[in-house]
Amino acid sequence: MLLNIVHGTESGGFIVIEDTVKYSGREILKCFINAALKRGEDVHVMGFETSEAELRAGLDSSCVQKIHFHKGHPDPLGWTCKSSFTVQQFTTRDITRLVQNTPYNKASVLIVDSLSFVLRHHQPVVICQRLQELKKVGVVKTIVGLLHSDLHLQGVVESVCHLANAVISVAPANNEHCGVAKTTRRTKSGKLMQEEEYFDMSEDAALSVQTRPHQPGHVQTEPDKPKADPTSNLTFNLRLSKKEKEAKEKVALPFVFSQEKKSALLRPTPGSGRITYEPDANDDFDEEDPDDDLDV
C-alpha cells in the first residue's frame, strides 16, 4: 500500500506523514517529491524546517528543475525579510497565487515541510479549513504534509488526520536500518484500509518495502489438542442406556396435557360457564350504605 501511495497509483487528495522524535518521516517526504518529479509533475515545496539544499539532496538531478521551492527557512516568520514565503502566508489565496504564477501542469503536488510549524502559528481549526479549501480549489492534485505528532495534543492530530485521504505513521523497527510504516487509507466509499510494512530508503530517495510478517488474520495456530472427558472419573453414570431412554420417554409428565386431557377440558358440558345463586331465608341483608360516611 505504501509503494502505491508514494508512486502515484493511489495518489490525490491530502496525505499526512506522521512521525515523532523517535523516527523522522522527512525521508519518506523526499520519496514523494522524487516520485512526483519522475511522473513529470510540478512540485511546490513550502520549506519551513529545512533548507532547500538539504531537501534537494538525493533527488533525481534530471528532474530537479521541476521543483519550486518556496523558501520559508531560515526566516519562516519574516523577521529579517530573507524568506520568499512566511508562515503567515499559509492561506488559500496566497498558495493558489504561488502555484498559478509559476509554469505548472494540471497535476501539481504541494509539499508542506512541516504542518507542525504551521499549526504552531495558526489555530488548528483555521489550518483544517484552509487544507479543505485547497483540496477543493483544484490548483494542486495532491497535498503531502509532514506532521510531528508528539508536538501536538491528540485532538489536533486527529483533526488533521481526519481530513486526510491517507495517513502514514512511521516508527523505528528493531533493525536500525529500516522503519515500520502503518498506512491508513480511506477509499472513495469511506472504507478504511490499514497495513503495516517494513521500509528502507537508499541514498537516491528510492523506497523499498516488504510486508510486515505475522499480520492480523495470518497468525499461525497450534493444532487442536484432544479435550479431556469431564465425566470419565465420576462414581456414578450420567449416561442412559437404550432401555432407560425408552422408559423415560414413556413417562407422562404432570405438566404436559395429553390429547385426552385437552379434549375433556375443551368439551362443553350442560350448565358450564354459569353461576346460579338461590337466596336463603337466613341471609342477612343490610339496606344501609356501608360507605355512607365516606361521602363528601
Coordinates of C-alpha atoms in Angstrom, one line a residue, residues 71-192:
K71 CA 11.7 29.5 0.9
G72 CA 10.5 29.7 4.5
H73 CA 13.8 28.6 6.0
P74 CA 15.7 30.1 7.8
D75 CA 13.3 33.0 8.3
P76 CA 9.8 31.4 8.5
L77 CA 8.3 34.3 10.5
G78 CA 9.7 37.0 8.1
W79 CA 11.6 38.9 10.8
T80 CA 14.7 39.6 8.6
C81 CA 12.9 39.6 5.2
K82 CA 15.1 36.8 3.9
S83 CA 12.3 34.4 3.1
S84 CA 10.2 34.3 0.0
F85 CA 7.3 32.7 1.8
T86 CA 6.4 33.0 5.5
V87 CA 4.1 31.1 7.8
Q88 CA 1.6 34.0 7.9
Q89 CA 1.2 33.5 4.1
F90 CA -0.1 30.0 4.5
T91 CA -3.6 30.9 3.2
T92 CA -5.6 29.5 0.3
R93 CA -5.3 32.7 -1.6
D94 CA -1.5 33.1 -1.3
I95 CA -0.8 29.4 -2.0
T96 CA -3.1 29.5 -5.1
R97 CA -1.3 32.6 -6.3
L98 CA 2.1 31.0 -5.9
V99 CA 1.1 27.9 -7.9
Q100 CA -0.7 29.8 -10.7
N101 CA 2.2 32.3 -11.1
T102 CA 4.7 29.5 -12.0
P103 CA 4.6 27.4 -15.1
Y104 CA 2.7 24.3 -14.0
N105 CA 0.9 21.3 -15.3
K106 CA -2.6 20.3 -14.3
A107 CA -1.0 17.7 -12.0
S108 CA 0.8 19.7 -9.3
V109 CA 2.0 18.4 -5.9
L110 CA 2.2 20.6 -2.8
I111 CA 4.7 19.6 -0.1
V112 CA 4.4 21.2 3.3
D113 CA 7.5 20.8 5.5
S114 CA 6.1 20.9 8.0
L115 CA 2.5 21.1 9.1
S116 CA 3.6 21.2 12.7
F117 CA 5.4 24.5 12.2
V118 CA 2.2 26.0 10.6
L119 CA 0.0 24.6 13.4
R120 CA 2.2 26.3 16.0
H121 CA 1.4 29.7 14.5
H122 CA -2.2 29.3 13.5
Q123 CA -5.3 28.0 15.1
P124 CA -5.8 24.3 14.2
V125 CA -9.4 24.9 13.0
V126 CA -8.1 27.6 10.6
I127 CA -5.5 25.3 9.1
C128 CA -8.0 22.5 8.7
Q129 CA -10.3 24.9 6.9
R130 CA -7.5 26.0 4.6
L131 CA -6.4 22.5 3.8
Q132 CA -10.0 21.6 3.0
E133 CA -10.3 24.6 0.7
L134 CA -7.0 23.7 -1.1
K135 CA -8.4 20.2 -1.8
K136 CA -11.5 21.8 -3.4
V137 CA -9.8 24.7 -5.3
G138 CA -8.2 22.3 -7.8
V139 CA -4.8 24.1 -8.4
V140 CA -3.0 21.1 -6.8
K141 CA -3.6 17.5 -7.3
T142 CA -2.0 16.2 -4.1
I143 CA -1.1 17.8 -0.8
V144 CA 1.6 16.0 1.3
G145 CA 2.3 17.3 4.8
L146 CA 4.8 16.2 7.4
L147 CA 3.2 16.2 10.9
H148 CA 5.2 15.7 14.2
S149 CA 2.5 14.1 16.2
D150 CA 4.4 14.3 19.6
L151 CA 4.4 18.2 19.4
H152 CA 0.6 18.5 19.4
L153 CA -2.4 17.5 21.5
Q154 CA -4.1 14.3 20.4
G155 CA -7.2 16.1 19.3
V156 CA -5.2 18.4 17.0
V157 CA -3.5 15.4 15.4
E158 CA -6.8 13.5 15.0
S159 CA -8.5 16.6 13.4
V160 CA -5.8 17.0 10.8
C161 CA -5.6 13.2 10.0
H162 CA -9.4 13.1 9.7
L163 CA -9.1 15.4 6.6
A164 CA -6.5 13.1 5.0
N165 CA -7.1 10.5 2.3
A166 CA -4.1 8.6 3.7
V167 CA -2.1 8.7 6.9
I168 CA 1.4 7.2 7.0
S169 CA 2.7 6.7 10.6
V170 CA 6.4 5.9 10.8
A171 CA 8.3 4.4 13.7
P172 CA 11.6 2.7 14.2
A173 CA 11.9 -1.1 13.7
N174 CA 14.1 -3.5 15.7
N175 CA 16.6 -3.3 12.8
E176 CA 18.1 0.2 12.9
H177 CA 18.5 0.3 9.1
C178 CA 14.7 0.3 8.4
G179 CA 11.5 1.6 9.8
V180 CA 7.9 0.5 10.2
A181 CA 5.1 2.3 8.4
K182 CA 1.5 1.9 9.4
T183 CA -0.6 3.2 6.5
T184 CA -4.3 4.0 6.8
R185 CA -6.1 4.8 3.6
R186 CA -9.7 5.9 3.1
T187 CA -11.4 4.7 -0.1
K188 CA -13.9 6.7 -2.1
S189 CA -16.7 4.7 -0.5
G190 CA -15.5 5.7 3.0
K191 CA -14.0 2.3 3.9
L192 CA -10.7 2.4 5.9

